[in-house]
Amino acid sequence: MHCMNADLSDLLRLLQNLIRLGTIAEVNGAKARAAWADTHHRMAELGHAARRQHAHLVDAHRGSRR
């Protein structure tokens, strides 16, 4: 396998993240089908999860200072 330059590596990582998040539903050759409604819902879920994690960390930090 050949080495990938940094730009191609970054593009591949971004594409994989978009597929994982559901922004891109599928890739078939040079064509990609978008899934915008699912993306909005998944991004909202990620936001809720991040807020819950942050609240948990804040509570843990407050408890450790008592």
PDB file of C-alpha atoms in Angstrom:
ATOM      1  CA  MET A   1       0.000   0.000   0.000  1.00  0.00           C
ATOM      2  CA  HIS A   2       1.331   3.438  -0.869  1.00  0.00           C
ATOM      3  CA  CYS A   3       1.838   6.272   1.616  1.00  0.00           C
ATOM      4  CA  MET A   4      -0.859   8.905   1.862  1.00  0.00           C
ATOM      5  CA  ASN A   5       0.063  12.553   2.114  1.00  0.00           C
ATOM      6  CA  ALA A   6      -1.353  14.622   4.992  1.00  0.00           C
ATOM      7  CA  ASP A   7      -4.060  16.286   2.877  1.00  0.00           C
ATOM      8  CA  LEU A   8      -5.447  12.975   1.618  1.00  0.00           C
ATOM      9  CA  SER A   9      -5.244  11.505   5.089  1.00  0.00           C
ATOM     10  CA  ASP A  10      -7.223  14.456   6.516  1.00  0.00           C
ATOM     11  CA  LEU A  11      -9.827  14.172   3.762  1.00  0.00           C
ATOM     12  CA  LEU A  12     -10.222  10.451   4.384  1.00  0.00           C
ATOM     13  CA  ARG A  13     -10.645  11.036   8.125  1.00  0.00           C
ATOM     14  CA  LEU A  14     -13.260  13.741   7.511  1.00  0.00           C
ATOM     15  CA  LEU A  15     -15.138  11.526   5.057  1.00  0.00           C
ATOM     16  CA  GLN A  16     -15.138   8.653   7.549  1.00  0.00           C
ATOM     17  CA  ASN A  17     -16.487  10.984  10.250  1.00  0.00           C
ATOM     18  CA  LEU A  18     -19.262  12.213   7.950  1.00  0.00           C
ATOM     19  CA  ILE A  19     -20.244   8.642   7.148  1.00  0.00           C
ATOM     20  CA  ARG A  20     -20.151   7.709  10.843  1.00  0.00           C
ATOM     21  CA  LEU A  21     -22.337  10.703  11.799  1.00  0.00           C
ATOM     22  CA  GLY A  22     -24.800   9.944   9.036  1.00  0.00           C
ATOM     23  CA  THR A  23     -24.224  13.064   6.940  1.00  0.00           C
ATOM     24  CA  ILE A  24     -23.369  10.729   4.092  1.00  0.00           C
ATOM     25  CA  ALA A  25     -25.645   7.709   4.000  1.00  0.00           C
ATOM     26  CA  GLU A  26     -23.624   5.735   1.458  1.00  0.00           C
ATOM     27  CA  VAL A  27     -20.778   6.122  -1.002  1.00  0.00           C
ATOM     28  CA  ASN A  28     -20.903   4.347  -4.359  1.00  0.00           C
ATOM     29  CA  GLY A  29     -17.924   5.176  -6.530  1.00  0.00           C
ATOM     30  CA  ALA A  30     -17.910   8.920  -7.158  1.00  0.00           C
ATOM     31  CA  LYS A  31     -21.503   9.351  -5.947  1.00  0.00           C
ATOM     32  CA  ALA A  32     -22.672   9.879  -2.379  1.00  0.00           C
ATOM     33  CA  ARG A  33     -26.205   9.927  -1.014  1.00  0.00           C
ATOM     34  CA  ALA A  34     -26.794  12.418   1.776  1.00  0.00           C
ATOM     35  CA  ALA A  35     -28.975  11.821   4.811  1.00  0.00           C
ATOM     36  CA  TRP A  36     -29.590  15.329   6.150  1.00  0.00           C
ATOM     37  CA  ALA A  37     -32.571  14.631   8.428  1.00  0.00           C
ATOM     38  CA  ASP A  38     -30.734  11.819  10.174  1.00  0.00           C
ATOM     39  CA  THR A  39     -27.691  14.041  10.591  1.00  0.00           C
ATOM     40  CA  HIS A  40     -29.638  16.731  12.420  1.00  0.00           C
ATOM     41  CA  HIS A  41     -31.112  14.137  14.773  1.00  0.00           C
ATOM     42  CA  ARG A  42     -27.745  12.469  15.411  1.00  0.00           C
ATOM     43  CA  MET A  43     -26.001  15.792  16.008  1.00  0.00           C
ATOM     44  CA  ALA A  44     -28.701  16.655  18.561  1.00  0.00           C
ATOM     45  CA  GLU A  45     -28.106  13.293  20.263  1.00  0.00           C
ATOM     46  CA  LEU A  46     -24.361  13.958  20.338  1.00  0.00           C
ATOM     47  CA  GLY A  47     -25.007  17.378  21.871  1.00  0.00           C
ATOM     48  CA  HIS A  48     -27.194  15.867  24.594  1.00  0.00           C
ATOM     49  CA  ALA A  49     -24.595  13.203  25.319  1.00  0.00           C
ATOM     50  CA  ALA A  50     -21.839  15.827  25.548  1.00  0.00           C
ATOM     51  CA  ARG A  51     -23.914  17.937  27.952  1.00  0.00           C
ATOM     52  CA  ARG A  52     -24.627  14.885  30.141  1.00  0.00           C
ATOM     53  CA  GLN A  53     -20.935  13.978  30.179  1.00  0.00           C
ATOM     54  CA  HIS A  54     -19.985  17.553  31.073  1.00  0.00           C
ATOM     55  CA  ALA A  55     -22.541  17.640  33.913  1.00  0.00           C
ATOM     56  CA  HIS A  56     -21.194  14.327  35.218  1.00  0.00           C
ATOM     57  CA  LEU A  57     -17.618  15.657  35.194  1.00  0.00           C
ATOM     58  CA  VAL A  58     -18.654  18.885  36.947  1.00  0.00           C
ATOM     59  CA  ASP A  59     -20.506  16.916  39.634  1.00  0.00           C
ATOM     60  CA  ALA A  60     -17.509  14.622  40.106  1.00  0.00           C
ATOM     61  CA  HIS A  61     -15.190  17.615  40.394  1.00  0.00           C
ATOM     62  CA  ARG A  62     -17.459  19.307  42.943  1.00  0.00           C
ATOM     63  CA  GLY A  63     -17.634  16.107  44.967  1.00  0.00           C
ATOM     64  CA  SER A  64     -13.850  15.781  45.042  1.00  0.00           C
ATOM     65  CA  ARG A  65     -13.454  19.288  46.480  1.00  0.00           C
ATOM     66  CA  ARG A  66     -15.696  18.592  49.510  1.00  0.00           C
TER      67      ARG A  66
END
